[in-house]
Amino acid sequence: MNYIHKTVLDLKHSSPAQTEFYQAVEEVLDSLEPVLEGNSNYQRQAIIQRMVEPERQIMFRVPWVDDEGNIQVNKGYRVEFNSALGPYKGGLRFHPTVNASIIKFLGFEQIFKNALTGLPIGGGKGGANFDPKGRSDGEVMRFCQSFINELYRHIGPTTDVPAGDIGVGAREIGYMFGQYKRLTGRYEGVFTGKSLLWGGSLVRKEATGYGAVYFADYMLNARGHSLQGYRCLVSGAGNVAIYAMEKLYQMGAIPISCSDSSGTIYHATGVDLPLVKQLKQQQRTHLERYIEVHPDANYTPVADYPSDGHAVWRYSADAAFPCATQNELSKTDAESLLANGCHLVSEGANMPSTHEAVNLFIAAKIAYGPGKAANAGGVATSQLEMAQNASMQNWSFEKVDQQLQQIMKNIFVTASDTAKEFGQDGNLVTGANIAGFRRVADAMIEQGIV
Ligand code: NDP
């Protein structure tokens, strides 16, 4: 039995029922075969077995009182996966689907993504099965305070620095930072994604979406094209999707769809971005309301989605930007995209395409940017926020944006060159996984058996 296969089997015994986590591990390990075969030291040092086991996992009860006086109980998580390259860094997700498997898959991906940025950050992730949707500001605040009452003892500016993710934006970061400060008496850069009023960085909120579009443009440039005039399908209508659409417009492309947990909007003449911002960021409501303003757009509720995938990927377009959640693009969706002429996929979300869908994109040799490379702009800009906090400076929008572009370009070049080095020209999955892995593995070896 080969080494990789055995590692995955062992994992299924030691960490049962963690489907998304196995999916992420298998995807990475499959592409590491050439590097493991070429360097027996990685095997001797048990690097793979050490990497798939988090350094520390914290699970805790989060009790809080709702507006009716009822006691609610949620489950909180922080997985401190790997600190070979720096303090644990990765977001917090508040969503009812959160469980140990989801947090571990996100944490595992984060190790390689953070390594790929070339910055000194380790990998971690956390969250809770709390749904902020429909909750008052007071309820969200009490939840965040209770969450931090436990988490504060595990985090710090040089140990573990959380940020936002699904369901965690500037409001939630504000409440969590406030409670951390109250408990510790310290005003320090323990979170990123903070408000610009008190230590946040310009471009952080735009960074993941902008970065996924810059990455797409670099992939196209390498093939002699640019995004100008591209018709683009986007999924999601949150932080990542909104700023991906904004950058697409700025680069002369046209986003023609977006989606949320209730359904999908398709607008052939181009999505009305100010309206989406108003519905999702200010009113915190469903996208269905979009067609009250634009009756010429199409709205497909989730109940009418195809049984084998997502309505958004069944439209014809040049490019696709999955920016909502994991496994939102199935094998059939990938077949439909390819049949309709899509030749670019840049992932703003984490693991949005299933393993089968990814294999189809690679076999078709389209420009495919996996999430751990294409959406790394968010965490990279978080690190720039940490650097500004540590040096007590505030950089201009232009300075941060330029650094973001440079980092996205470096990630593309690193993934692309590494793919070439291992005889898989154009396969950015292999390139990103091997490049990220080597940086972390070599640091782990130099730091001894810890
Ligand atoms: P948000 O909460 O801001 O937005 C998420 C969007 O996706 C919302 O429109 C939401 O719908 C929709 N969505 C979420 N879960 C589901 C689901 N299970 N089914 C259907 N729709 C869903 O999150 P972000 O934009 O921050 O994150 C989106 C993705 O990008 C995630 O995969 C995240 O891990 C990844 N990512 C985010 C980074 C960041 O900086 N924020 C950095 C790197 C990756 P609704 O509005 O109805 O809830």
Short mmCIF file of C-alpha atoms and ligand atoms in Angstrom, two decimals:
data_model
loop_
_atom_site.label_atom_id
_atom_site.label_comp_id
_atom_site.label_asym_id
_atom_site.label_seq_id
_atom_site.Cartn_x
_atom_site.Cartn_y
_atom_site.Cartn_z
CA MET A 1 0.00 0.00 0.00
CA ASN A 2 1.52 3.33 -0.91
CA TYR A 3 2.50 5.87 1.70
CA ILE A 4 -0.13 8.49 0.76
CA HIS A 5 -2.98 5.99 0.60
CA LYS A 6 -1.99 4.59 4.00
CA THR A 7 -1.88 8.09 5.55
CA VAL A 8 -5.43 8.81 4.37
CA LEU A 9 -6.69 5.43 5.64
CA ASP A 10 -5.10 6.02 9.05
CA LEU A 11 -6.71 9.44 9.17
CA LYS A 12 -10.13 7.95 8.55
CA HIS A 13 -9.64 5.76 11.62
CA SER A 14 -8.17 8.40 13.92
CA SER A 15 -10.58 11.21 12.86
CA PRO A 16 -13.83 9.51 11.83
CA ALA A 17 -16.67 11.15 9.86
CA GLN A 18 -14.73 14.18 8.57
CA THR A 19 -15.60 14.00 4.87
CA GLU A 20 -14.59 17.52 3.83
CA PHE A 21 -11.30 17.16 5.68
CA TYR A 22 -10.45 13.88 3.87
CA GLN A 23 -11.38 15.55 0.56
CA ALA A 24 -8.93 18.41 1.18
CA VAL A 25 -6.18 16.05 2.36
CA GLU A 26 -6.58 13.67 -0.60
CA GLU A 27 -6.53 16.55 -3.07
CA VAL A 28 -3.24 17.84 -1.65
CA LEU A 29 -1.57 14.46 -1.10
CA ASP A 30 -2.42 13.19 -4.60
CA SER A 31 -0.46 16.03 -6.13
CA LEU A 32 2.52 15.58 -3.78
CA GLU A 33 3.45 12.17 -5.13
CA PRO A 34 6.29 13.40 -7.39
CA VAL A 35 7.92 15.48 -4.64
CA LEU A 36 7.64 12.66 -2.07
CA GLU A 37 9.10 10.15 -4.50
CA GLY A 38 12.01 12.46 -5.23
CA ASN A 39 12.92 13.13 -1.57
CA SER A 40 12.90 10.21 0.86
CA ASN A 41 13.77 12.54 3.73
CA TYR A 42 10.16 13.81 3.81
CA GLN A 43 9.02 10.23 4.41
CA ARG A 44 11.76 9.51 6.98
CA GLN A 45 10.80 12.65 8.87
CA ALA A 46 7.08 11.59 8.85
CA ILE A 47 6.26 15.00 7.44
CA ILE A 48 2.91 13.96 5.98
CA GLN A 49 1.70 12.25 9.17
CA ARG A 50 2.71 15.33 11.15
CA MET A 51 1.10 17.76 8.72
CA VAL A 52 -2.33 16.12 8.66
CA GLU A 53 -2.59 16.23 12.47
CA PRO A 54 -3.28 19.74 13.86
CA GLU A 55 -0.82 20.98 16.48
CA ARG A 56 -3.81 21.82 18.69
CA GLN A 57 -7.64 21.71 18.45
CA ILE A 58 -9.84 23.69 20.80
CA MET A 59 -13.58 22.93 21.06
CA PHE A 60 -15.78 24.76 23.49
CA ARG A 61 -19.30 25.58 24.61
CA VAL A 62 -20.65 29.04 23.71
CA PRO A 63 -23.68 29.84 25.90
CA TRP A 64 -25.53 33.16 25.37
CA VAL A 65 -28.94 34.73 25.97
CA ASP A 66 -31.20 35.75 23.05
CA ASP A 67 -33.52 38.77 22.93
CA GLU A 68 -36.44 36.73 24.35
CA GLY A 69 -34.37 35.72 27.37
CA ASN A 70 -33.84 32.12 26.17
CA ILE A 71 -30.48 30.47 26.76
CA GLN A 72 -28.84 29.38 23.52
CA VAL A 73 -25.84 27.05 23.27
CA ASN A 74 -23.49 26.83 20.29
CA LYS A 75 -20.28 24.97 19.64
CA GLY A 76 -17.04 26.91 19.09
CA TYR A 77 -13.82 25.75 17.41
CA ARG A 78 -10.25 26.87 16.80
CA VAL A 79 -7.88 24.53 15.02
CA GLU A 80 -4.25 25.64 15.31
CA PHE A 81 -2.93 23.52 12.49
CA ASN A 82 0.67 24.41 11.74
CA SER A 83 3.01 27.10 13.06
CA ALA A 84 6.20 26.19 11.16
CA LEU A 85 6.18 29.48 9.22
CA GLY A 86 4.68 31.88 11.77
CA PRO A 87 1.73 32.49 14.11
CA TYR A 88 -1.46 30.59 13.23
CA LYS A 89 -3.47 32.70 10.80
CA GLY A 90 -6.90 32.04 9.34
CA GLY A 91 -10.50 33.18 9.61
CA LEU A 92 -13.46 32.43 11.84
CA ARG A 93 -16.66 31.13 10.21
CA PHE A 94 -20.10 31.55 11.81
CA HIS A 95 -22.56 29.37 9.91
CA PRO A 96 -25.02 26.65 10.95
CA THR A 97 -23.15 24.04 8.86
CA VAL A 98 -19.87 24.50 10.79
CA ASN A 99 -18.48 21.30 12.34
CA ALA A 100 -15.05 19.82 13.09
CA SER A 101 -14.65 18.47 9.54
CA ILE A 102 -15.32 21.84 7.89
CA ILE A 103 -12.97 23.71 10.23
CA LYS A 104 -10.22 21.11 9.75
CA PHE A 105 -10.50 21.19 5.95
CA LEU A 106 -10.29 24.98 6.01
CA GLY A 107 -7.34 24.92 8.43
CA PHE A 108 -5.48 22.35 6.35
CA GLU A 109 -5.93 24.38 3.14
CA GLN A 110 -4.83 27.48 5.02
CA ILE A 111 -1.37 26.00 5.78
CA PHE A 112 -0.47 25.74 2.08
CA LYS A 113 -2.21 28.95 1.07
CA ASN A 114 -0.33 30.95 3.69
CA ALA A 115 2.96 29.32 2.70
CA LEU A 116 2.33 30.22 -0.94
CA THR A 117 2.05 33.93 -0.12
CA GLY A 118 5.72 33.82 0.91
CA LEU A 119 4.80 35.64 4.15
CA PRO A 120 5.65 34.50 7.71
CA ILE A 121 2.26 33.03 8.69
CA GLY A 122 1.22 29.58 9.89
CA GLY A 123 -2.21 27.98 9.29
CA GLY A 124 -5.32 27.89 11.47
CA LYS A 125 -9.09 28.25 11.27
CA GLY A 126 -12.05 28.47 13.61
CA GLY A 127 -15.69 29.32 14.00
CA ALA A 128 -19.00 28.22 15.41
CA ASN A 129 -22.28 26.67 14.29
CA PHE A 130 -23.95 30.01 15.07
CA ASP A 131 -26.14 31.65 12.42
CA PRO A 132 -25.93 35.47 12.62
CA LYS A 133 -28.72 35.72 10.01
CA GLY A 134 -31.88 37.23 11.46
CA ARG A 135 -30.19 37.98 14.81
CA SER A 136 -30.24 41.48 16.31
CA ASP A 137 -26.99 43.40 16.85
CA GLY A 138 -27.40 42.77 20.59
CA GLU A 139 -27.65 39.00 20.08
CA VAL A 140 -24.62 38.97 17.77
CA MET A 141 -22.67 40.99 20.35
CA ARG A 142 -23.57 38.65 23.22
CA PHE A 143 -22.64 35.62 21.13
CA CYS A 144 -19.29 37.15 20.12
CA GLN A 145 -18.52 38.07 23.74
CA SER A 146 -19.25 34.55 24.96
CA PHE A 147 -17.17 33.08 22.10
CA ILE A 148 -14.19 35.24 23.10
CA ASN A 149 -14.62 34.46 26.83
CA GLU A 150 -13.09 31.10 25.94
CA LEU A 151 -11.02 31.87 22.84
CA TYR A 152 -9.10 34.85 24.28
CA ARG A 153 -6.69 32.62 26.20
CA HIS A 154 -5.53 30.89 23.00
CA ILE A 155 -4.95 33.89 20.69
CA GLY A 156 -2.52 36.80 20.53
CA PRO A 157 -0.57 38.92 18.02
CA THR A 158 2.41 36.52 17.98
CA THR A 159 0.54 33.25 18.63
CA ASP A 160 -2.75 33.08 16.71
CA VAL A 161 -4.39 35.91 14.76
CA PRO A 162 -7.98 35.20 13.57
CA ALA A 163 -9.82 37.10 10.80
CA GLY A 164 -13.28 36.92 9.19
CA ASP A 165 -14.84 34.30 6.91
CA ILE A 166 -18.46 33.38 6.12
CA GLY A 167 -20.75 35.16 8.60
CA VAL A 168 -17.91 37.11 10.21
CA GLY A 169 -17.39 40.67 8.97
CA ALA A 170 -16.38 44.01 10.51
CA ARG A 171 -19.31 43.97 12.98
CA GLU A 172 -18.38 40.59 14.48
CA ILE A 173 -14.63 41.38 14.50
CA GLY A 174 -15.45 44.61 16.38
CA TYR A 175 -17.42 42.82 19.12
CA MET A 176 -14.76 40.11 19.48
CA PHE A 177 -11.90 42.60 19.65
CA GLY A 178 -13.79 44.66 22.27
CA GLN A 179 -14.23 41.62 24.52
CA TYR A 180 -10.61 40.51 24.02
CA LYS A 181 -9.42 43.98 25.04
CA ARG A 182 -11.67 43.96 28.11
CA LEU A 183 -10.46 40.54 29.25
CA THR A 184 -6.74 41.06 28.64
CA GLY A 185 -6.41 44.81 29.12
CA ARG A 186 -4.30 44.90 25.96
CA TYR A 187 -4.87 46.90 22.78
CA GLU A 188 -3.02 44.85 20.18
CA GLY A 189 -3.29 43.45 16.67
CA VAL A 190 -4.92 40.15 17.62
CA PHE A 191 -7.51 40.22 14.82
CA THR A 192 -7.34 41.31 11.20
CA GLY A 193 -10.25 42.64 9.17
CA LYS A 194 -10.69 45.37 11.77
CA SER A 195 -12.56 48.64 11.15
CA LEU A 196 -10.52 51.42 9.56
CA LEU A 197 -11.36 53.56 12.61
CA TRP A 198 -9.21 51.44 14.96
CA GLY A 199 -6.38 49.55 13.32
CA GLY A 200 -7.80 48.03 10.14
CA SER A 201 -6.03 48.16 6.79
CA LEU A 202 -7.28 49.73 3.61
CA VAL A 203 -7.99 47.09 0.91
CA ARG A 204 -8.50 44.26 3.46
CA LYS A 205 -12.23 43.99 2.83
CA GLU A 206 -11.72 44.06 -0.94
CA ALA A 207 -8.59 41.88 -0.95
CA THR A 208 -9.92 38.35 -1.48
CA GLY A 209 -12.27 39.30 -4.34
CA TYR A 210 -9.78 41.68 -5.97
CA GLY A 211 -7.03 39.09 -5.58
CA ALA A 212 -9.07 36.34 -7.29
CA VAL A 213 -9.60 38.66 -10.25
CA TYR A 214 -5.92 39.72 -10.42
CA PHE A 215 -5.01 36.03 -10.33
CA ALA A 216 -7.44 35.33 -13.21
CA ASP A 217 -5.88 38.12 -15.24
CA TYR A 218 -2.35 36.75 -14.65
CA MET A 219 -3.52 33.29 -15.80
CA LEU A 220 -4.99 34.86 -18.94
CA ASN A 221 -1.95 37.08 -19.61
CA ALA A 222 0.24 33.96 -19.63
CA ARG A 223 -1.98 32.66 -22.43
CA GLY A 224 -1.90 35.95 -24.36
CA HIS A 225 -5.37 37.20 -23.28
CA SER A 226 -6.85 39.62 -20.74
CA LEU A 227 -10.15 39.95 -18.90
CA GLN A 228 -11.30 42.85 -21.07
CA GLY A 229 -14.83 42.12 -22.37
CA TYR A 230 -15.11 38.76 -20.56
CA ARG A 231 -18.59 37.69 -19.47
CA CYS A 232 -18.22 36.19 -16.01
CA LEU A 233 -20.41 33.99 -13.82
CA VAL A 234 -19.97 34.75 -10.12
CA SER A 235 -21.52 32.80 -7.22
CA GLY A 236 -22.08 34.26 -3.76
CA ALA A 237 -23.07 37.78 -2.79
CA GLY A 238 -20.91 38.26 0.29
CA ASN A 239 -17.57 39.87 0.91
CA VAL A 240 -15.59 37.89 -1.67
CA ALA A 241 -18.22 37.90 -4.46
CA ILE A 242 -19.01 41.62 -4.15
CA TYR A 243 -15.40 42.76 -4.47
CA ALA A 244 -14.67 40.23 -7.21
CA MET A 245 -17.54 41.80 -9.18
CA GLU A 246 -16.25 45.30 -8.41
CA LYS A 247 -12.77 44.46 -9.74
CA LEU A 248 -14.22 42.68 -12.80
CA TYR A 249 -16.04 45.88 -13.77
CA GLN A 250 -12.87 47.92 -13.15
CA MET A 251 -10.94 45.61 -15.49
CA GLY A 252 -13.49 45.86 -18.30
CA ALA A 253 -15.19 42.50 -17.70
CA ILE A 254 -18.92 41.96 -17.05
CA PRO A 255 -20.20 39.92 -14.08
CA ILE A 256 -23.55 38.46 -15.16
CA SER A 257 -24.62 36.49 -12.08
CA CYS A 258 -24.45 36.23 -8.31
CA SER A 259 -26.14 34.03 -5.73
CA ASP A 260 -26.90 33.62 -2.03
CA SER A 261 -28.31 30.88 0.15
CA SER A 262 -31.82 31.49 -1.22
CA GLY A 263 -31.17 31.56 -4.98
CA THR A 264 -29.37 32.81 -8.09
CA ILE A 265 -29.62 36.05 -10.07
CA TYR A 266 -28.70 36.03 -13.76
CA HIS A 267 -28.60 39.46 -15.39
CA ALA A 268 -27.43 39.29 -19.01
CA THR A 269 -26.62 43.01 -19.27
CA GLY A 270 -24.45 42.95 -16.11
CA VAL A 271 -25.15 42.71 -12.38
CA ASP A 272 -26.25 45.98 -10.71
CA LEU A 273 -23.50 46.00 -8.08
CA PRO A 274 -24.68 49.02 -6.03
CA LEU A 275 -28.04 47.25 -5.66
CA VAL A 276 -26.40 43.99 -4.53
CA LYS A 277 -24.33 45.93 -1.97
CA GLN A 278 -27.46 47.63 -0.69
CA LEU A 279 -29.43 44.36 -0.40
CA LYS A 280 -26.66 42.27 1.15
CA GLN A 281 -24.44 44.70 3.09
CA GLN A 282 -26.98 47.25 4.32
CA GLN A 283 -30.37 45.51 4.39
CA ARG A 284 -28.93 42.01 5.02
CA THR A 285 -31.78 40.54 2.97
CA HIS A 286 -32.22 37.97 0.18
CA LEU A 287 -31.25 38.48 -3.46
CA GLU A 288 -34.82 37.72 -4.55
CA ARG A 289 -35.55 41.42 -4.02
CA TYR A 290 -33.18 42.21 -6.93
CA ILE A 291 -35.88 41.42 -9.50
CA GLU A 292 -38.25 43.98 -7.95
CA VAL A 293 -35.82 46.60 -9.34
CA HIS A 294 -34.72 44.64 -12.42
CA PRO A 295 -37.61 42.58 -13.80
CA ASP A 296 -35.46 41.78 -16.87
CA ALA A 297 -33.10 39.70 -14.68
CA ASN A 298 -33.72 36.03 -13.94
CA TYR A 299 -34.09 34.67 -10.39
CA THR A 300 -33.85 30.93 -9.69
CA PRO A 301 -34.74 29.90 -6.12
CA VAL A 302 -32.69 27.07 -4.58
CA ALA A 303 -35.74 24.74 -4.78
CA ASP A 304 -35.52 24.93 -8.60
CA TYR A 305 -31.78 24.15 -8.85
CA PRO A 306 -30.83 21.05 -10.87
CA SER A 307 -30.60 17.98 -8.60
CA ASP A 308 -26.96 17.45 -9.61
CA GLY A 309 -25.59 20.95 -9.11
CA HIS A 310 -26.08 24.72 -8.98
CA ALA A 311 -28.20 26.90 -11.32
CA VAL A 312 -25.46 29.51 -11.64
CA TRP A 313 -23.05 27.28 -13.62
CA ARG A 314 -25.63 26.31 -16.25
CA TYR A 315 -25.40 29.68 -18.04
CA SER A 316 -23.02 30.40 -20.87
CA ALA A 317 -19.96 32.56 -20.07
CA ASP A 318 -16.22 32.99 -20.71
CA ALA A 319 -15.21 32.67 -17.06
CA ALA A 320 -16.44 31.45 -13.67
CA PHE A 321 -15.66 32.83 -10.20
CA PRO A 322 -17.05 30.54 -7.46
CA CYS A 323 -17.14 32.82 -4.38
CA ALA A 324 -19.71 31.32 -1.99
CA THR A 325 -18.82 28.05 -0.27
CA GLN A 326 -17.27 24.55 -0.49
CA ASN A 327 -18.48 21.97 -3.04
CA GLU A 328 -20.79 24.42 -4.82
CA LEU A 329 -19.56 23.37 -8.28
CA SER A 330 -20.23 19.71 -9.14
CA LYS A 331 -18.94 17.45 -11.90
CA THR A 332 -22.11 18.14 -13.96
CA ASP A 333 -21.71 21.88 -13.37
CA ALA A 334 -18.12 21.63 -14.66
CA GLU A 335 -19.29 19.70 -17.75
CA SER A 336 -21.92 22.37 -18.41
CA LEU A 337 -19.40 25.23 -18.02
CA LEU A 338 -16.93 23.57 -20.41
CA ALA A 339 -19.64 22.72 -22.96
CA ASN A 340 -20.76 26.37 -22.91
CA GLY A 341 -17.27 27.70 -23.69
CA CYS A 342 -16.00 28.67 -20.23
CA HIS A 343 -12.18 28.61 -20.32
CA LEU A 344 -11.24 30.28 -17.03
CA VAL A 345 -12.13 29.37 -13.43
CA SER A 346 -10.70 31.39 -10.54
CA GLU A 347 -11.82 30.29 -7.07
CA GLY A 348 -12.61 33.03 -4.55
CA ALA A 349 -14.13 30.48 -2.17
CA ASN A 350 -12.31 27.62 -0.42
CA MET A 351 -12.65 24.23 -2.20
CA PRO A 352 -15.78 25.31 -4.15
CA SER A 353 -15.23 22.72 -6.90
CA THR A 354 -15.57 19.01 -6.15
CA HIS A 355 -12.59 16.74 -6.83
CA GLU A 356 -14.29 15.43 -10.03
CA ALA A 357 -14.95 18.98 -11.26
CA VAL A 358 -11.30 19.95 -10.69
CA ASN A 359 -10.12 16.89 -12.65
CA LEU A 360 -12.32 17.92 -15.58
CA PHE A 361 -10.89 21.47 -15.61
CA ILE A 362 -7.34 20.11 -15.53
CA ALA A 363 -8.02 17.55 -18.26
CA ALA A 364 -9.58 20.30 -20.44
CA LYS A 365 -6.42 22.41 -19.87
CA ILE A 366 -8.44 25.57 -19.18
CA ALA A 367 -6.98 28.30 -16.96
CA TYR A 368 -7.91 26.97 -13.51
CA GLY A 369 -6.84 28.78 -10.34
CA PRO A 370 -7.47 26.67 -7.20
CA GLY A 371 -8.73 28.54 -4.13
CA LYS A 372 -5.55 28.17 -2.12
CA ALA A 373 -3.74 30.21 -4.79
CA ALA A 374 -6.49 32.43 -6.24
CA ASN A 375 -8.08 33.54 -2.94
CA ALA A 376 -4.83 34.02 -0.99
CA GLY A 377 -5.09 37.80 -1.40
CA GLY A 378 -7.29 37.99 1.71
CA VAL A 379 -4.83 36.40 4.10
CA ALA A 380 -1.90 38.17 2.44
CA THR A 381 -3.54 41.54 3.10
CA SER A 382 -4.29 40.44 6.65
CA GLN A 383 -0.56 39.99 7.07
CA LEU A 384 -0.06 43.51 5.70
CA GLU A 385 -2.55 44.68 8.35
CA MET A 386 -0.44 42.92 11.03
CA ALA A 387 2.69 44.64 9.68
CA GLN A 388 1.00 48.06 9.84
CA ASN A 389 -0.24 47.39 13.42
CA ALA A 390 3.21 46.25 14.57
CA SER A 391 4.91 49.33 13.12
CA MET A 392 2.07 51.70 14.14
CA GLN A 393 1.59 52.88 10.56
CA ASN A 394 -1.33 53.22 8.14
CA TRP A 395 -0.48 52.63 4.52
CA SER A 396 -2.38 54.23 1.61
CA PHE A 397 -4.91 52.32 -0.50
CA GLU A 398 -2.52 52.43 -3.46
CA LYS A 399 0.40 51.02 -1.47
CA VAL A 400 -1.60 48.07 -0.10
CA ASP A 401 -3.26 47.40 -3.47
CA GLN A 402 0.11 47.39 -5.23
CA GLN A 403 1.50 44.91 -2.71
CA LEU A 404 -1.59 42.75 -3.15
CA GLN A 405 -1.10 42.69 -6.94
CA GLN A 406 2.57 41.83 -6.51
CA ILE A 407 1.78 39.00 -4.08
CA MET A 408 -0.88 37.55 -6.44
CA LYS A 409 1.60 37.71 -9.30
CA ASN A 410 4.28 35.95 -7.20
CA ILE A 411 1.80 33.24 -6.24
CA PHE A 412 0.90 32.70 -9.89
CA VAL A 413 4.56 32.57 -10.98
CA THR A 414 5.54 30.25 -8.12
CA ALA A 415 2.66 27.82 -8.79
CA SER A 416 3.23 27.94 -12.52
CA ASP A 417 7.03 27.44 -12.33
CA THR A 418 6.65 24.59 -9.83
CA ALA A 419 4.13 22.83 -12.09
CA LYS A 420 6.61 23.13 -14.95
CA GLU A 421 9.48 21.81 -12.77
CA PHE A 422 7.45 18.65 -12.12
CA GLY A 423 6.48 18.17 -15.78
CA GLN A 424 2.87 19.34 -15.37
CA ASP A 425 2.89 22.63 -17.23
CA GLY A 426 -0.26 24.69 -16.57
CA ASN A 427 -1.50 22.50 -13.70
CA LEU A 428 -1.72 25.09 -10.93
CA VAL A 429 -3.21 22.57 -8.47
CA THR A 430 0.00 20.54 -8.50
CA GLY A 431 2.13 23.68 -8.65
CA ALA A 432 0.41 25.39 -5.70
CA ASN A 433 0.32 22.26 -3.54
CA ILE A 434 3.97 21.33 -4.08
CA ALA A 435 5.26 24.90 -3.67
CA GLY A 436 3.29 25.41 -0.43
CA PHE A 437 4.24 21.97 0.87
CA ARG A 438 7.98 22.35 0.30
CA ARG A 439 8.14 25.63 2.21
CA VAL A 440 6.30 24.22 5.24
CA ALA A 441 8.01 20.79 5.16
CA ASP A 442 11.52 22.25 4.98
CA ALA A 443 10.79 24.61 7.88
CA MET A 444 9.40 21.70 9.93
CA ILE A 445 12.53 19.62 9.33
CA GLU A 446 14.80 22.50 10.41
CA GLN A 447 12.74 22.98 13.61
CA GLY A 448 13.07 19.33 14.71
CA ILE A 449 10.46 16.86 15.92
CA VAL A 450 7.94 19.17 17.59
P1 NDP B 1 -19.82 35.97 3.35
O1 NDP B 1 -20.51 35.44 4.54
O2 NDP B 1 -19.53 37.41 3.27
O3 NDP B 1 -20.61 35.56 2.03
C1 NDP B 1 -20.89 34.23 1.71
C2 NDP B 1 -21.86 34.21 0.55
O4 NDP B 1 -22.06 32.87 0.12
C3 NDP B 1 -23.23 34.76 0.91
O5 NDP B 1 -23.82 35.32 -0.23
C4 NDP B 1 -23.97 33.49 1.37
O6 NDP B 1 -25.39 33.60 1.22
C5 NDP B 1 -23.40 32.47 0.42
N1 NDP B 1 -23.35 31.15 1.08
C6 NDP B 1 -22.63 30.83 2.18
N2 NDP B 1 -22.83 29.54 2.51
C7 NDP B 1 -23.69 29.06 1.60
C8 NDP B 1 -24.28 27.81 1.39
N3 NDP B 1 -24.01 26.76 2.19
N4 NDP B 1 -25.13 27.66 0.32
C9 NDP B 1 -25.38 28.71 -0.51
N5 NDP B 1 -24.87 29.93 -0.34
C10 NDP B 1 -24.02 30.10 0.68
O7 NDP B 1 -18.47 35.10 3.24
P2 NDP B 1 -17.17 35.43 2.37
O8 NDP B 1 -17.56 36.12 1.12
O9 NDP B 1 -16.17 36.03 3.28
O10 NDP B 1 -16.63 33.95 2.04
C11 NDP B 1 -17.01 33.26 0.84
C12 NDP B 1 -16.01 32.15 0.57
O11 NDP B 1 -14.69 32.71 0.40
C13 NDP B 1 -15.87 31.08 1.65
O12 NDP B 1 -15.56 29.85 1.05
C14 NDP B 1 -14.64 31.56 2.43
O13 NDP B 1 -14.01 30.51 3.14
C15 NDP B 1 -13.78 32.07 1.28
N6 NDP B 1 -12.73 33.00 1.66
C16 NDP B 1 -13.02 34.18 2.28
C17 NDP B 1 -12.02 35.06 2.61
C18 NDP B 1 -12.29 36.41 3.19
O14 NDP B 1 -11.36 37.22 3.23
N7 NDP B 1 -13.52 36.73 3.58
C19 NDP B 1 -10.59 34.72 2.37
C20 NDP B 1 -10.40 33.50 1.60
C21 NDP B 1 -11.43 32.67 1.30
P3 NDP B 1 -26.28 34.42 2.29
O15 NDP B 1 -25.98 35.86 2.04
O16 NDP B 1 -27.68 34.05 1.99
O17 NDP B 1 -25.80 33.95 3.62
#
